[in-house]
C-alpha positions as a printed Julia matrix, in Angstrom:
531×3 Matrix{Float64}:
   4.99  -13.07  -19.34
   5.99   -8.89  -18.48
   3.22   -6.63  -18.72
   4.23   -3.25  -20.64
   4.69   -1.07  -17.68
   1.75    1.5   -17.31
   1.9     5.02  -18.1
   2.38    7.26  -15.11
  -0.82    9.57  -16.62
  -3.27    6.42  -16.2
  -2.47    5.25  -12.72
  -5.78    6.41  -10.55
  -4.67    8.75   -7.53
  -5.28    7.88   -4.12
  -5.7    10.04   -1.47
  -3.62    9.44    1.97
  -4.35    5.38    1.96
  -7.99    5.7     0.79
  -8.17    3.17   -1.35
 -11.97    2.16   -1.82
 -12.33    3.78   -5.28
 -10.2     1.7    -7.25
 -12.59   -0.76   -9.57
 -11.51   -3.95   -7.66
 -12.95   -7.08   -9.94
 -14.7    -9.93   -8.33
 -12.74  -12.8    -7.84
 -13.03  -14.59  -11.42
 -14.43  -12.46  -13.16
 -11.53  -10.6   -14.94
  -8.44  -11.15  -16.86
  -5.18  -11.87  -15.14
  -2.01   -9.75  -17.33
   0.75   -9.82  -14.56
   3.21  -12.25  -13.59
   3.64  -13.28  -10.27
   6.86  -14.98   -8.09
   6.02  -16.41   -4.7
   9.29  -16.01   -2.71
   8.94  -18.69   -0.05
  12.37  -18.63    2.5
  12.29  -21.48    4.5
  14.9   -22.95    7.28
  14.35  -27.12    7.61
  10.02  -26.83    8.16
  10.0   -29.72    5.63
   6.83  -30.78    6.14
   4.99  -27.59    6.73
   6.66  -26.31    3.28
   5.53  -29.66    1.2
   1.78  -28.43    2.64
   2.23  -24.83    1.3
   3.76  -26.03   -2.13
   0.44  -28.19   -2.04
  -1.52  -25.09   -1.53
   0.35  -22.84   -4.38
   0.07  -25.82   -7.0
  -3.89  -25.4    -6.59
  -4.56  -21.6    -6.81
  -7.02  -20.38   -8.9
  -4.35  -17.33  -10.99
  -2.89  -18.9   -14.12
  -0.13  -21.29  -13.97
   1.49  -19.92  -17.02
   1.57  -16.14  -14.99
   2.63  -17.9   -11.6
   6.19  -18.85  -10.42
   7.42  -20.17   -6.93
  10.93  -19.78   -5.48
  11.91  -21.44   -2.88
  14.76  -20.14   -0.64
  16.6   -22.64    1.42
  18.27  -20.62    4.08
  20.66  -23.34    5.32
  18.97  -26.0     6.3
  20.51  -29.25    7.35
  19.94  -31.77    5.98
  18.93  -29.54    2.96
  14.95  -29.39    1.47
  14.11  -30.82   -1.3
  11.01  -30.56   -3.47
   8.17  -32.83   -2.83
   5.86  -34.44   -5.19
   2.93  -32.27   -5.59
   4.19  -28.4    -6.32
   3.19  -25.99   -8.81
   3.85  -26.36  -12.7
   6.83  -23.2   -12.21
   8.79  -23.68   -9.09
  12.59  -24.07   -8.46
  14.74  -24.64   -5.18
  17.51  -22.19   -4.67
  20.1   -21.75   -1.77
  20.87  -18.53    0.35
  23.85  -16.88   -0.94
  27.5   -15.51    0.61
  27.02  -18.03    3.61
  24.12  -15.56    5.42
  21.48  -16.3     6.97
  18.06  -14.99    8.01
  14.5   -14.05    6.63
  15.33  -11.28    4.97
  18.32  -12.27    3.52
  16.56  -15.29    2.36
  13.86  -13.73    0.94
  16.38  -10.66   -0.9
  18.3   -14.38   -2.49
  14.71  -15.12   -3.52
  13.76  -11.65   -5.18
  16.63  -11.62   -7.04
  15.99  -14.66   -8.85
  12.28  -14.1    -9.38
  10.73  -12.87  -12.94
   7.83  -11.9   -12.08
   5.88   -8.44  -12.09
   5.0    -8.86   -8.43
   6.62  -10.74   -6.21
   4.45  -12.01   -2.96
   6.17  -13.21    0.2
   4.65  -16.11    1.75
   6.4   -18.0     4.83
   7.01  -21.83    4.7
   4.15  -22.48    7.25
   1.44  -21.59    5.58
  -1.54  -23.37    3.69
  -3.62  -20.92    1.13
  -6.89  -21.02    0.14
  -7.14  -21.32   -3.88
  -8.07  -18.0    -4.31
  -5.26  -16.42   -2.29
  -2.78  -15.52   -5.0
  -5.37  -14.14   -7.32
  -6.76  -12.16   -4.3
  -4.13  -10.07   -4.23
  -3.23  -10.08   -7.47
  -6.43   -8.06   -8.76
  -5.12   -5.42   -7.27
  -1.68   -5.12   -8.24
  -3.63   -4.87  -11.82
  -5.14   -1.25  -10.77
  -2.28    0.79   -9.59
   1.8     0.11   -9.35
   2.26    1.83   -6.27
  -0.01   -1.08   -3.62
   1.11   -3.29   -1.5
  -1.49   -6.2    -0.52
  -1.34   -8.42    2.71
  -3.4   -11.39    3.09
  -5.56  -12.64    6.06
  -4.22  -15.37    8.16
  -5.79  -17.45   11.12
  -3.23  -19.65   13.22
  -3.88  -23.1    14.09
  -2.7   -25.51   16.12
  -0.37  -27.96   13.97
   0.94  -31.98   14.64
   3.44  -33.61   12.56
   1.19  -36.22   10.58
  -1.63  -34.15   10.67
  -2.15  -33.63    7.37
  -0.37  -34.77    3.91
   0.21  -33.27    0.6
  -2.34  -34.97   -1.34
  -5.17  -33.77    0.95
  -4.19  -30.25    1.56
  -3.51  -30.06   -2.53
  -7.6   -32.14   -3.01
  -8.84  -29.29   -0.37
  -7.88  -26.42   -1.59
  -8.59  -27.51   -5.12
 -12.24  -28.24   -3.85
 -12.71  -24.66   -2.36
 -12.97  -26.3     1.06
  -9.61  -25.54    2.65
 -11.31  -23.67    5.12
 -12.74  -27.58    6.94
  -8.87  -28.42    6.9
  -9.04  -27.04   10.91
 -11.64  -25.28   12.88
 -12.29  -21.97   12.7
 -13.72  -21.75   16.16
 -10.24  -22.98   17.38
  -7.96  -20.8    15.76
  -6.46  -17.21   16.42
  -6.33  -13.76   14.24
  -3.61  -11.85   14.08
  -5.22   -9.62   16.57
  -3.24   -6.59   17.1
  -3.41   -6.42   13.33
  -6.99   -6.79   12.84
  -7.66   -4.23   15.45
  -5.86   -2.29   13.68
  -7.73   -2.83   10.46
 -10.97   -3.12   11.89
 -10.3     0.78   13.62
  -9.73    2.22   10.34
 -11.65    0.93    8.18
  -9.93   -1.56    6.08
  -6.46    1.3     6.46
  -8.92    3.78    4.32
  -8.8     6.42    7.18
  -5.11    5.37    8.53
  -2.95    7.54    6.91
   1.11    7.57    6.68
   0.89    5.3     9.26
  -0.18    2.24    7.29
   3.21    0.42    6.8
   2.64   -0.61   10.52
   1.1    -3.92    9.37
   3.0    -4.75    6.55
   4.49   -7.62    9.07
   4.89  -11.34    7.95
   3.26  -13.99    6.1
   1.59  -13.27    3.21
   2.29   -9.86    1.43
   3.0    -8.73   -2.23
   4.0    -5.37   -4.08
   5.34   -5.1    -7.27
   8.72   -5.74   -8.27
   9.28   -2.19   -9.49
   7.98   -0.68   -6.34
  10.42   -3.14   -4.84
  13.35   -2.01   -6.45
  12.53    1.61   -5.74
  12.73    0.88   -2.19
  15.61   -0.7    -2.18
  14.36   -4.22   -1.57
  14.91   -6.25    1.6
  17.44   -5.05    4.33
  19.12   -8.52    4.58
  21.14   -6.93    7.63
  18.3    -7.96    9.91
  16.94  -10.86   11.06
  13.6    -9.92   12.97
  11.28   -7.17   12.18
  12.5    -6.9     8.42
   9.31   -6.85    7.36
   8.03   -3.55    9.17
  11.25   -1.94    8.54
  10.9    -3.03    4.33
   7.01   -1.41    4.84
   8.38    2.0     6.07
  10.67    1.91    3.21
   8.05    1.04    0.48
   5.65    3.74    2.44
   8.41    6.26    1.63
   7.59    5.1    -1.95
   4.18    6.46   -1.43
   2.89    3.15   -1.24
  -0.59    2.26   -0.39
  -1.39   -0.52    1.51
  -4.28   -2.82    1.44
  -5.62   -5.67    3.78
  -7.69   -8.0     1.16
  -9.58  -10.47    3.44
 -10.44  -12.56    0.08
  -6.83  -13.85    0.53
  -7.35  -16.06    3.35
  -4.99  -18.4     4.51
  -4.14  -21.03    7.47
  -0.53  -20.41    9.39
   0.96  -23.7    10.74
   1.58  -22.89   14.3
   1.81  -19.57   16.61
   4.35  -16.81   15.41
   7.04  -15.91   17.08
   5.99  -12.56   18.26
   2.97  -14.34   19.39
   5.04  -17.22   21.34
   8.01  -15.01   22.62
   6.31  -11.06   22.2
   8.78   -9.17   24.95
  11.89  -10.76   23.81
  11.06   -9.83   20.41
  10.9    -6.46   21.1
  13.19   -6.04   23.05
  15.56   -6.95   20.08
  14.29   -5.31   17.3
  14.44   -1.59   19.64
  18.05   -0.86   19.02
  18.02   -2.27   14.79
  14.61   -0.39   14.5
  14.88    2.38   16.14
  17.61    3.29   14.05
  15.54    2.63   10.85
  12.03    4.05   11.44
  12.47    7.6    13.11
   8.35    7.68   12.84
   7.5     4.35   14.98
   5.99    5.57   18.35
   7.31    2.1    20.14
  11.2     3.48   20.09
  11.58    6.75   21.35
  14.61    8.9    20.1
  16.56   11.21   22.27
  19.14   13.88   21.72
  22.97   13.3    21.52
  22.87   10.28   19.54
  23.54   10.38   15.72
  21.11    8.06   13.51
  20.92    5.65   10.79
  17.58    7.25    9.48
  16.71   10.86   10.46
  13.53   11.83   10.76
  14.27   15.13    8.78
  15.74   16.13    5.7
  16.91   19.57    5.46
  17.92   20.95    1.96
  20.03   24.18    1.59
  21.41   25.44   -1.36
  25.17   27.01   -0.68
  26.06   27.47   -4.56
  26.6    31.61   -5.01
  25.57   32.29   -1.58
  27.68   33.77    1.29
  29.25   31.31    4.18
  27.96   33.29    6.57
  24.36   32.8     5.7
  24.94   28.81    4.7
  26.98   28.48    8.11
  23.83   30.27   10.76
  21.53   27.93    8.37
  23.15   24.59    8.63
  24.06   25.25   12.04
  20.66   25.93   13.46
  19.26   23.03   11.83
  21.77   20.71   13.39
  21.49   22.71   16.82
  17.16   21.31   16.56
  15.37   20.35   19.44
  14.37   17.18   16.75
  17.14   14.66   18.0
  17.23   13.52   14.39
  18.56   15.36   11.49
  20.24   14.71    8.34
  21.84   17.91    6.56
  22.5    18.04    2.39
  24.09   20.77    1.47
  23.66   22.01   -2.96
  26.97   23.22   -4.29
  29.0    22.19   -7.1
  31.81   20.35   -5.16
  33.45   19.22   -7.84
  35.23   22.24   -8.57
  37.21   22.48   -5.04
  40.67   21.43   -6.84
  43.63   21.21   -4.66
  45.42   23.19   -7.54
  47.43   26.43   -6.06
  45.52   29.1    -5.55
  45.54   32.56   -3.07
  43.46   32.1    -0.24
  41.71   35.24    0.63
  41.22   36.02   -3.42
  40.19   32.55   -4.39
  36.68   33.1    -6.41
  35.08   29.98   -4.48
  36.27   31.16   -1.25
  32.37   30.76    0.35
  32.01   27.28   -1.09
  35.55   25.94    0.18
  34.79   27.7     3.9
  31.22   25.88    3.97
  32.78   22.45    3.1
  35.2    23.27    5.82
  32.78   24.06    8.55
  30.95   20.77    7.79
  32.79   18.21    6.23
  33.68   16.62    9.37
  30.22   16.13   10.56
  28.48   12.93   10.0
  24.88   14.01    9.5
  26.04   16.72    6.55
  25.85   15.55    2.93
  27.48   17.14    0.33
  25.76   16.78   -2.97
  26.09   18.62   -6.41
  22.26   17.85   -7.17
  19.41   16.78   -4.36
  17.51   13.77   -4.88
  13.75   13.74   -6.22
  12.83   12.8    -2.54
  14.74   12.62    0.57
  13.36    8.32    1.14
  14.09    6.69    3.27
  14.09    9.89    5.24
   9.83   10.29    5.83
  10.41   14.38    5.64
  12.3    17.2     3.57
  12.78   20.68    4.96
  13.98   22.85    2.1
  15.05   26.19    3.76
  16.57   28.76    1.92
  20.05   30.12    3.19
  20.05   32.98    5.52
  17.09   32.09    7.47
  17.56   30.39   10.44
  15.18   27.7    12.87
  14.16   28.26   15.99
  14.95   25.67   18.29
  12.03   23.83   18.34
  10.68   24.49   14.62
  11.22   21.19   13.06
   9.68   19.06   15.63
   6.19   21.85   15.72
   6.29   21.47   11.86
   6.48   17.09   12.07
   3.75   17.62   14.48
   1.64   20.1    12.21
   2.54   17.38    9.29
   1.05   14.87   10.69
  -1.69   16.43   12.97
  -3.59   16.1     9.24
  -1.16   13.94    7.11
  -0.42   16.98    5.4
   2.03   16.41    2.03
   3.73   19.58    2.32
   3.62   22.37    4.67
   4.57   26.17    2.28
   6.18   28.81    4.74
   5.98   31.86    3.33
   8.97   34.47    3.83
   9.39   38.32    3.01
  12.82   38.67    0.73
  12.74   42.7     0.16
   9.73   43.02   -1.91
   9.46   39.69   -3.1
   8.17   36.5    -1.28
  10.63   33.47   -0.52
   9.15   30.17    0.1
  10.46   27.69    2.89
   8.86   23.94    1.99
   8.59   21.35    4.49
   7.4    18.04    2.41
   6.49   14.38    3.23
   8.79   12.06    1.58
   5.52    9.9     0.87
   3.68   12.4    -0.96
   6.65   13.91   -3.14
   6.82   10.18   -4.52
   3.77    9.45   -5.11
   3.55   12.57   -7.22
   6.45   11.68   -8.97
   4.41    8.42   -9.93
   1.61    9.54  -11.15
   2.3    12.84  -12.58
   1.34   13.51  -16.59
   3.91   16.07  -18.18
   3.43   19.28  -17.73
   1.34   18.92  -14.18
   2.55   20.63  -11.09
   4.28   18.59   -8.18
   2.68   20.82   -5.8
  -0.72   20.33   -7.18
  -1.21   16.92   -7.34
   0.72   16.95   -3.93
  -2.32   18.96   -2.62
  -4.79   16.71   -4.53
  -3.47   13.44   -3.04
  -2.44   14.66    0.76
  -3.29   18.55    0.9
  -1.13   20.95    1.69
  -0.87   23.74    3.95
   0.55   27.45    4.31
   1.6    29.43    7.58
   3.5    32.93    7.77
   7.03   31.24    8.33
   8.28   34.32   10.49
   5.38   33.63   12.83
   7.21   30.8    15.28
   9.56   28.37   12.65
  12.35   31.26   11.12
  14.21   34.24   11.56
  16.99   36.47    9.66
  20.26   34.77   10.07
  21.25   38.4    10.49
  18.64   38.95   13.67
  19.67   36.11   15.27
  23.58   35.6    15.97
  22.62   33.6    19.37
  19.61   31.41   18.16
  20.85   28.42   19.15
  20.77   29.58   22.9
  18.02   31.88   23.06
  16.34   29.14   21.6
  17.41   27.07   24.42
  16.03   29.27   27.06
  12.72   29.68   25.33
  12.04   25.91   25.32
  13.36   26.06   29.41
  10.75   28.42   30.72
   8.34   26.87   28.14
   8.54   23.45   29.48
   8.63   24.81   33.4
   5.51   26.56   32.45
   4.03   23.48   31.36
   5.24   21.82   34.21
   3.66   23.94   36.74
   0.49   24.19   34.52
   0.49   20.45   35.18
   0.67   20.79   39.02
  -1.71   22.93   39.36
  -4.41   20.83   37.69
  -3.42   17.81   39.95
  -4.37   20.91   43.05
  -7.23   21.89   41.3
  -8.79   18.33   40.93
  -7.18   17.43   44.33
  -8.83   19.83   46.71
 -11.8    20.96   44.54
 -11.0    24.69   44.29
  -9.76   27.68   42.02
  -5.81   28.11   41.9
  -4.73   31.39   40.25
  -3.24   31.45   37.17
  -1.09   34.88   37.46
   2.0    32.97   37.63
   1.62   30.89   34.78
   0.47   34.02   33.07
   3.48   35.4    34.0
   5.77   32.5    32.57
   4.46   32.82   29.25
   4.6    36.08   29.01
   8.29   35.26   29.5
   8.64   33.13   26.91
   6.84   35.41   24.57
   9.26   38.23   25.03
  11.83   35.65   24.63
  10.74   34.98   21.36
  10.47   38.24   19.82
  13.54   39.31   21.06
């Protein structure tokens, strides 16, 4: 069964990640309509898979709306379906000779027919309300990601039978299958949830708890995010969480979606090795992950900021200055999108110096060999998976650290958009720094005729600044922008070092230290900025 798509105008407008105003029904006191596909990636582990399927066969969610897709990730001997299974279940094999949880999940989602995809590991015994608890959220909005709770328990082969699990779950006594006092909670995840009022105050970093075992997302949102990245063999869940966040997702942990996890997770057993393995893979894909620093001199798979410049009918010199300054930014991971009618640039004979498309042709020639630059004829609605977009009028040049400061300003308040006012003769121009997630969510809920900027302000907040104060200067006034900005940064860092040393000496000696030198450095920085 497939439920008709909810209209954008009927979707609730959630601010940041604060889902508290959603009218959540109590379990058993509502009427389900959406179908769900529970996708279980499995490698070996036949015994624990049997118990997982027995628990799913006893769910309170209507059986005609629930299907289970088990994906055998190359097990030897192959997996089989046991005696006790849900009413609608099928077993498929991972395709294309590839392997790993991400590929198995990707394969399963391709076979899934439900309105919602519910990931579940093959070593989980879920309580009878587990699926229903998560599914009631998806009936309220289609841009939610719901996370279940789990307790890790010691498990020995032969400890439980399929029949015992089915009877306990169906009878509402799954909590008696193991000793709660001897189990472990998902410590760092639950600490984060507890410290942020159930993620309601966690804002744009809520995606970090999208890790492993049990989570659900609408098929529509999963497709928009691009599905599971099947090139990853570890860390695929948090990476998918990041891309879901760029689609405007709200992350909701539901304590009533309970389960037992049979044995510890790989991260619990080998945390340092997992982190070491994931660093080079996820640092390319998660620009905003604090655990992995990006450094200059590298090109990254997913940049942090997409700088968009309109090149059509603009002078080559203006566009060159704007693009060049952005690519030379202090931010080490900048992507560049240049918009123009590039398909007009044919190879027919022409007068090189009298070519009516000379400016567009020179712009293309100047940046065609830079791997960070994309040439498009029309900018996409968002810059996903890049978390930020900066739209800059050509002829304006970013100072060396402007993008880094804009990221920091946006993150300080989780702003959805920062508008930079710029003078243009007697008119006012605007450069915009936008959060991709905010734009995506605004697009999802917008009614006909509504202003996107108003929706971004409503759900994320927005901010105005004078763009000429520290971020942008006219290209004609900055022929050596990058060099001068690097000098500013050098003096700024020197001032910070001296200030830190002064603070250290002051604390050590307990006597006042003269700040004249520091003030002189600050004046020097100020003069350099004003040039």
